[in-house]
Amino acid sequence: MKKSSLLLSVAAIAMSFGLLSCGNTKDDNMLYLFNWTYYTPDSVLQAFEKEYGCTVKVDTFDSNEVMYAKLKAGASGYDITFPSQDYTSIMISQGMIQKIDKTKFENSKYINPKVLEKMTCDPDMTYSVPYYMGAAGVAVNKQKVANYEKTWNIFSRTDLKGHMTMMDDMREVLGDALAYQGLSVNTTDLGKLTNAAELVNDLWKPNLVKFDAEGFGKSFAAGDFWVCQGYAEVVYGEVPEDKQD
C-alpha cells in the first residue's frame, strides 16, 4: 500500500515557530519535535543545532493514532510533528495546527511541484509541508521462507504462524486487505470495509505474533520474525547491508 505523504506540521497548541529558526518557543534556544522513529537522522539534527545555535529535543511515536491521541489529550510542548496526509487533514479540520508564517519559509521554493500535486489536504502549504513519501511493503526472510506468493495474502499462511507481524495501523492493514481484493484503499463502502476487516481478522490475524509498527525491524533483523509488513527504512535501519536482498 502506498504511504500517504508525510507532512511536517506545526501544532496549534505550541507557540508559533519559524521553520528555519529556533525562535518563539517556550525556550528560544530549544526546538521540540514529535517524530516517527527512524525518520530524521541524528546527523541532520546535529547539523541543524550547529547552524542555528539551538538544541533539538525529539520524542517519537510509532503510529498516527498514538501521535494524534497525545496531542488531542493536551500535550502542549511540541513545535513540530509529522502526521501522514490523512491525519494532517483531520488535524487541520479540528483546528489543531497553526498556519505557517511564510515570511520565514525561505526554502519553500525547493519543494517539488509534483509532490505538491499529491497534497490534496493542503496544496498551498498553508498548514503543512511535504517531508517524505514512501510505501509500506512486506519484508521476507528468504533464509526462512524460500518460496512465497508476492501478495498480501502471505499472511494467511498457517505454516508461518508465530513468525509474522503486521503494522499497528488500521488504515495500512485494512488498505492492504482492500488492495488484495482489488478494491480502492480509499473506499467508504461499508460492505467492502467489512469484508476487508473479516479477511484480516479471520485469515491473517490468527497467524500474527502481534500488530507492531515500530519494533518489527529489530525482531526481523534478529531472525525472530520472518515476514513483516512495514516501512523499508525501518528494516534497512536494522538489517546489516551485507544481509539485505
mmCIF file of C-alpha atoms in Angstrom:
data_model
loop_
_atom_site.group_PDB
_atom_site.id
_atom_site.type_symbol
_atom_site.label_atom_id
_atom_site.label_comp_id
_atom_site.label_asym_id
_atom_site.label_seq_id
_atom_site.Cartn_x
_atom_site.Cartn_y
_atom_site.Cartn_z
ATOM 1 C CA MET A 1 0.000 0.000 0.000
ATOM 2 C CA LYS A 2 1.354 3.371 -0.902
ATOM 3 C CA LYS A 3 2.015 5.520 2.092
ATOM 4 C CA SER A 4 0.498 8.967 2.200
ATOM 5 C CA SER A 5 2.881 11.882 2.044
ATOM 6 C CA LEU A 6 4.278 12.527 5.462
ATOM 7 C CA LEU A 7 3.840 16.119 6.361
ATOM 8 C CA LEU A 8 5.673 18.478 8.648
ATOM 9 C CA SER A 9 3.092 20.405 10.629
ATOM 10 C CA VAL A 10 3.169 22.982 13.387
ATOM 11 C CA ALA A 11 0.945 22.097 16.332
ATOM 12 C CA ALA A 12 -1.512 24.834 17.197
ATOM 13 C CA ILE A 13 -1.091 24.143 20.879
ATOM 14 C CA ALA A 14 2.532 25.217 20.620
ATOM 15 C CA MET A 15 3.611 28.801 20.088
ATOM 16 C CA SER A 16 4.414 29.960 16.575
ATOM 17 C CA PHE A 17 7.655 28.707 15.099
ATOM 18 C CA GLY A 18 9.712 29.829 12.124
ATOM 19 C CA LEU A 19 10.623 26.758 10.096
ATOM 20 C CA LEU A 20 14.182 27.964 9.646
ATOM 21 C CA SER A 21 14.904 29.235 13.137
ATOM 22 C CA CYS A 22 14.668 28.149 16.741
ATOM 23 C CA GLY A 23 12.840 31.225 17.985
ATOM 24 C CA ASN A 24 9.442 31.863 19.504
ATOM 25 C CA THR A 25 9.104 28.665 21.526
ATOM 26 C CA LYS A 26 8.918 28.392 25.303
ATOM 27 C CA ASP A 27 12.717 28.313 25.236
ATOM 28 C CA ASP A 28 14.104 30.420 22.392
ATOM 29 C CA ASN A 29 17.025 28.029 22.015
ATOM 30 C CA MET A 30 15.024 24.807 22.118
ATOM 31 C CA LEU A 31 13.078 23.080 19.350
ATOM 32 C CA TYR A 32 10.724 20.249 20.297
ATOM 33 C CA LEU A 33 9.921 17.627 17.641
ATOM 34 C CA PHE A 34 7.355 14.836 17.813
ATOM 35 C CA ASN A 35 8.520 12.493 15.082
ATOM 36 C CA TRP A 36 8.341 8.948 13.740
ATOM 37 C CA THR A 37 11.125 6.611 14.785
ATOM 38 C CA TYR A 38 13.949 6.440 12.195
ATOM 39 C CA TYR A 39 12.723 9.471 10.222
ATOM 40 C CA THR A 40 15.314 12.144 10.889
ATOM 41 C CA PRO A 41 18.962 11.043 11.211
ATOM 42 C CA ASP A 42 20.847 12.272 14.254
ATOM 43 C CA SER A 43 23.443 13.782 11.930
ATOM 44 C CA VAL A 44 20.788 16.070 10.411
ATOM 45 C CA LEU A 45 19.597 17.226 13.824
ATOM 46 C CA GLN A 46 23.156 17.831 14.968
ATOM 47 C CA ALA A 47 23.935 19.878 11.849
ATOM 48 C CA PHE A 48 20.767 21.930 12.416
ATOM 49 C CA GLU A 49 21.735 22.594 16.022
ATOM 50 C CA LYS A 50 25.184 23.720 14.967
ATOM 51 C CA GLU A 51 23.944 26.019 12.190
ATOM 52 C CA TYR A 52 21.202 27.701 14.201
ATOM 53 C CA GLY A 53 22.712 27.623 17.673
ATOM 54 C CA CYS A 54 19.870 25.705 19.271
ATOM 55 C CA THR A 55 19.058 22.368 20.883
ATOM 56 C CA VAL A 56 16.630 19.906 19.312
ATOM 57 C CA LYS A 57 14.631 17.604 21.575
ATOM 58 C CA VAL A 58 12.854 14.654 19.955
ATOM 59 C CA ASP A 59 10.056 12.404 21.173
ATOM 60 C CA THR A 60 8.984 9.566 18.888
ATOM 61 C CA PHE A 61 5.774 7.732 18.041
ATOM 62 C CA ASP A 62 5.052 4.567 16.078
ATOM 63 C CA SER A 63 1.627 5.346 14.632
ATOM 64 C CA ASN A 64 -0.564 8.264 13.652
ATOM 65 C CA GLU A 65 -3.058 7.163 16.277
ATOM 66 C CA VAL A 66 -0.500 7.499 19.083
ATOM 67 C CA MET A 67 0.623 10.920 17.856
ATOM 68 C CA TYR A 68 -2.930 12.198 17.444
ATOM 69 C CA ALA A 69 -4.146 10.881 20.793
ATOM 70 C CA LYS A 70 -1.280 12.503 22.674
ATOM 71 C CA LEU A 71 -1.782 15.899 21.059
ATOM 72 C CA LYS A 72 -5.554 15.686 21.368
ATOM 73 C CA ALA A 73 -5.177 14.901 25.055
ATOM 74 C CA GLY A 74 -3.384 18.198 25.553
ATOM 75 C CA ALA A 75 0.343 17.602 25.058
ATOM 76 C CA SER A 76 1.480 21.190 24.512
ATOM 77 C CA GLY A 77 5.248 21.036 24.424
ATOM 78 C CA TYR A 78 5.853 20.329 20.734
ATOM 79 C CA ASP A 79 6.700 22.744 17.943
ATOM 80 C CA ILE A 80 6.556 20.339 15.014
ATOM 81 C CA THR A 81 5.018 16.934 14.379
ATOM 82 C CA PHE A 82 4.878 14.651 11.335
ATOM 83 C CA PRO A 83 1.438 13.147 10.629
ATOM 84 C CA SER A 84 0.556 11.365 7.429
ATOM 85 C CA GLN A 85 -1.619 13.267 4.987
ATOM 86 C CA ASP A 86 -4.887 11.713 6.176
ATOM 87 C CA TYR A 87 -4.214 12.743 9.762
ATOM 88 C CA THR A 88 -2.994 16.165 8.674
ATOM 89 C CA SER A 89 -6.413 16.677 7.092
ATOM 90 C CA ILE A 90 -8.125 15.677 10.342
ATOM 91 C CA MET A 91 -5.907 17.931 12.444
ATOM 92 C CA ILE A 92 -6.487 20.910 10.150
ATOM 93 C CA SER A 93 -10.255 20.445 10.302
ATOM 94 C CA GLN A 94 -10.124 20.237 14.103
ATOM 95 C CA GLY A 95 -8.032 23.376 14.481
ATOM 96 C CA MET A 96 -5.009 21.521 15.874
ATOM 97 C CA ILE A 97 -2.449 23.057 13.506
ATOM 98 C CA GLN A 98 -1.253 26.633 13.096
ATOM 99 C CA LYS A 99 -0.787 28.375 9.806
ATOM 100 C CA ILE A 100 2.804 28.617 8.616
ATOM 101 C CA ASP A 101 4.421 32.040 8.659
ATOM 102 C CA LYS A 102 5.542 32.056 5.032
ATOM 103 C CA THR A 103 7.690 35.150 5.538
ATOM 104 C CA LYS A 104 10.070 32.829 7.393
ATOM 105 C CA PHE A 105 9.684 29.922 4.983
ATOM 106 C CA GLU A 106 12.578 30.775 2.678
ATOM 107 C CA ASN A 107 13.080 27.200 1.460
ATOM 108 C CA SER A 108 9.562 26.791 0.065
ATOM 109 C CA LYS A 109 10.963 27.241 -3.450
ATOM 110 C CA TYR A 110 12.727 23.887 -3.136
ATOM 111 C CA ILE A 111 9.527 21.859 -2.677
ATOM 112 C CA ASN A 112 8.940 19.666 -5.732
ATOM 113 C CA PRO A 113 5.735 20.778 -7.538
ATOM 114 C CA LYS A 114 4.935 17.140 -8.354
ATOM 115 C CA VAL A 115 4.847 16.390 -4.633
ATOM 116 C CA LEU A 116 2.526 19.315 -4.014
ATOM 117 C CA GLU A 117 0.109 17.789 -6.529
ATOM 118 C CA LYS A 118 -0.257 14.875 -4.109
ATOM 119 C CA MET A 119 -1.026 17.158 -1.171
ATOM 120 C CA THR A 120 -4.766 17.154 -1.607
ATOM 121 C CA CYS A 121 -5.398 18.190 2.005
ATOM 122 C CA ASP A 122 -3.217 21.321 1.930
ATOM 123 C CA PRO A 123 -1.948 22.059 -1.605
ATOM 124 C CA ASP A 124 -0.904 25.631 -0.798
ATOM 125 C CA MET A 125 1.165 24.598 2.235
ATOM 126 C CA THR A 126 -0.925 26.811 4.473
ATOM 127 C CA TYR A 127 -0.507 24.483 7.438
ATOM 128 C CA SER A 128 1.943 21.804 6.355
ATOM 129 C CA VAL A 129 4.979 20.998 4.252
ATOM 130 C CA PRO A 130 5.690 17.695 2.473
ATOM 131 C CA TYR A 131 8.596 15.946 4.113
ATOM 132 C CA TYR A 132 8.589 12.336 2.999
ATOM 133 C CA MET A 133 6.889 9.955 0.584
ATOM 134 C CA GLY A 134 7.256 6.227 0.809
ATOM 135 C CA ALA A 135 5.482 2.902 0.695
ATOM 136 C CA ALA A 136 4.750 0.144 3.149
ATOM 137 C CA GLY A 137 5.519 -3.358 1.941
ATOM 138 C CA VAL A 138 6.406 -6.828 3.134
ATOM 139 C CA ALA A 139 9.872 -7.883 4.288
ATOM 140 C CA VAL A 140 10.541 -11.615 3.911
ATOM 141 C CA ASN A 141 13.484 -13.522 5.385
ATOM 142 C CA LYS A 142 14.418 -15.720 2.415
ATOM 143 C CA GLN A 143 16.551 -17.987 4.580
ATOM 144 C CA LYS A 144 13.439 -18.952 6.494
ATOM 145 C CA VAL A 145 10.822 -18.576 3.751
ATOM 146 C CA ALA A 146 12.249 -19.779 0.454
ATOM 147 C CA ASN A 147 9.022 -19.834 -1.539
ATOM 148 C CA TYR A 148 6.154 -17.405 -1.165
ATOM 149 C CA GLU A 149 3.496 -15.592 -3.149
ATOM 150 C CA LYS A 150 4.222 -11.908 -3.598
ATOM 151 C CA THR A 151 0.842 -10.735 -2.383
ATOM 152 C CA TRP A 152 -0.581 -9.505 0.903
ATOM 153 C CA ASN A 153 -2.163 -12.916 1.338
ATOM 154 C CA ILE A 154 1.173 -14.286 2.541
ATOM 155 C CA PHE A 155 -0.225 -13.537 5.985
ATOM 156 C CA SER A 156 -2.792 -16.308 5.534
ATOM 157 C CA ARG A 157 -0.068 -18.980 5.587
ATOM 158 C CA THR A 158 -0.583 -21.099 8.673
ATOM 159 C CA ASP A 159 2.883 -22.668 8.327
ATOM 160 C CA LEU A 160 4.364 -19.253 9.152
ATOM 161 C CA LYS A 161 2.170 -18.741 12.202
ATOM 162 C CA GLY A 162 4.067 -17.163 15.078
ATOM 163 C CA HIS A 163 6.703 -15.633 12.813
ATOM 164 C CA MET A 164 4.812 -12.782 11.156
ATOM 165 C CA THR A 165 3.733 -9.256 12.084
ATOM 166 C CA MET A 166 1.652 -6.514 10.551
ATOM 167 C CA MET A 167 1.634 -2.846 11.443
ATOM 168 C CA ASP A 168 -0.383 -1.441 14.302
ATOM 169 C CA ASP A 169 -2.051 0.896 11.831
ATOM 170 C CA MET A 170 -5.704 0.434 10.911
ATOM 171 C CA ARG A 171 -5.515 2.310 7.616
ATOM 172 C CA GLU A 172 -2.436 0.411 6.448
ATOM 173 C CA VAL A 173 -3.742 -3.047 7.350
ATOM 174 C CA LEU A 174 -7.280 -2.545 6.055
ATOM 175 C CA GLY A 175 -5.822 -0.876 2.982
ATOM 176 C CA ASP A 176 -3.744 -3.973 2.306
ATOM 177 C CA ALA A 177 -6.804 -6.189 2.573
ATOM 178 C CA LEU A 178 -8.738 -3.927 0.212
ATOM 179 C CA ALA A 179 -5.857 -3.844 -2.270
ATOM 180 C CA TYR A 180 -5.575 -7.643 -2.170
ATOM 181 C CA GLN A 181 -9.263 -7.845 -3.039
ATOM 182 C CA GLY A 182 -8.743 -5.494 -5.977
ATOM 183 C CA LEU A 183 -10.563 -2.608 -4.306
ATOM 184 C CA SER A 184 -9.709 1.029 -3.702
ATOM 185 C CA VAL A 185 -7.845 1.602 -0.453
ATOM 186 C CA ASN A 186 -9.912 4.769 -0.065
ATOM 187 C CA THR A 187 -13.329 3.154 -0.341
ATOM 188 C CA THR A 188 -16.002 4.257 2.116
ATOM 189 C CA ASP A 189 -18.358 1.417 1.197
ATOM 190 C CA LEU A 190 -19.315 -0.245 4.489
ATOM 191 C CA GLY A 191 -19.772 -3.659 2.914
ATOM 192 C CA LYS A 192 -16.330 -3.612 1.319
ATOM 193 C CA LEU A 193 -14.727 -2.388 4.542
ATOM 194 C CA THR A 194 -16.492 -5.137 6.489
ATOM 195 C CA ASN A 195 -15.227 -7.793 4.088
ATOM 196 C CA ALA A 196 -11.701 -6.426 4.363
ATOM 197 C CA ALA A 197 -11.893 -6.486 8.155
ATOM 198 C CA GLU A 198 -13.119 -10.091 8.058
ATOM 199 C CA LEU A 199 -10.189 -11.057 5.841
ATOM 200 C CA VAL A 200 -7.765 -9.532 8.338
ATOM 201 C CA ASN A 201 -9.439 -10.959 11.439
ATOM 202 C CA ASP A 202 -10.275 -14.423 10.113
ATOM 203 C CA LEU A 203 -7.316 -15.286 7.873
ATOM 204 C CA TRP A 204 -4.394 -13.001 8.682
ATOM 205 C CA LYS A 205 -4.546 -12.082 12.359
ATOM 206 C CA PRO A 206 -4.518 -15.695 13.691
ATOM 207 C CA ASN A 207 -1.055 -16.182 12.144
ATOM 208 C CA LEU A 208 0.495 -12.986 13.517
ATOM 209 C CA VAL A 209 2.644 -12.614 16.594
ATOM 210 C CA LYS A 210 1.218 -9.132 17.007
ATOM 211 C CA PHE A 211 0.461 -5.844 15.317
ATOM 212 C CA ASP A 212 3.683 -3.829 15.584
ATOM 213 C CA ALA A 213 4.537 -0.532 13.924
ATOM 214 C CA GLU A 214 7.982 0.081 15.397
ATOM 215 C CA GLY A 215 9.897 -2.856 16.903
ATOM 216 C CA PHE A 216 9.451 -5.234 13.968
ATOM 217 C CA GLY A 217 12.693 -4.017 12.359
ATOM 218 C CA LYS A 218 14.842 -5.223 15.257
ATOM 219 C CA SER A 219 12.966 -8.524 15.524
ATOM 220 C CA PHE A 220 13.217 -9.095 11.771
ATOM 221 C CA ALA A 221 16.962 -8.395 11.846
ATOM 222 C CA ALA A 222 17.362 -10.806 14.771
ATOM 223 C CA GLY A 223 15.562 -13.562 12.859
ATOM 224 C CA ASP A 224 12.631 -13.790 15.267
ATOM 225 C CA PHE A 225 10.103 -12.525 12.717
ATOM 226 C CA TRP A 226 10.283 -13.936 9.200
ATOM 227 C CA VAL A 227 7.584 -11.900 7.473
ATOM 228 C CA CYS A 228 6.842 -8.301 8.434
ATOM 229 C CA GLN A 229 4.628 -5.634 6.984
ATOM 230 C CA GLY A 230 6.177 -2.221 7.390
ATOM 231 C CA TYR A 231 8.290 0.586 6.014
ATOM 232 C CA ALA A 232 11.535 -0.188 4.246
ATOM 233 C CA GLU A 233 13.556 2.376 6.181
ATOM 234 C CA VAL A 234 12.790 0.578 9.450
ATOM 235 C CA VAL A 235 14.084 -2.730 8.096
ATOM 236 C CA TYR A 236 17.104 -1.194 6.379
ATOM 237 C CA GLY A 237 17.896 0.677 9.557
ATOM 238 C CA GLU A 238 18.324 -2.612 11.434
ATOM 239 C CA VAL A 239 19.481 -5.224 8.901
ATOM 240 C CA PRO A 240 23.229 -5.067 8.010
ATOM 241 C CA GLU A 241 23.872 -4.119 4.387
ATOM 242 C CA ASP A 242 25.552 -7.442 3.577
ATOM 243 C CA LYS A 243 22.323 -9.256 4.503
ATOM 244 C CA GLN A 244 19.932 -7.033 2.574
ATOM 245 C CA ASP A 245 18.486 -8.576 -0.562
#
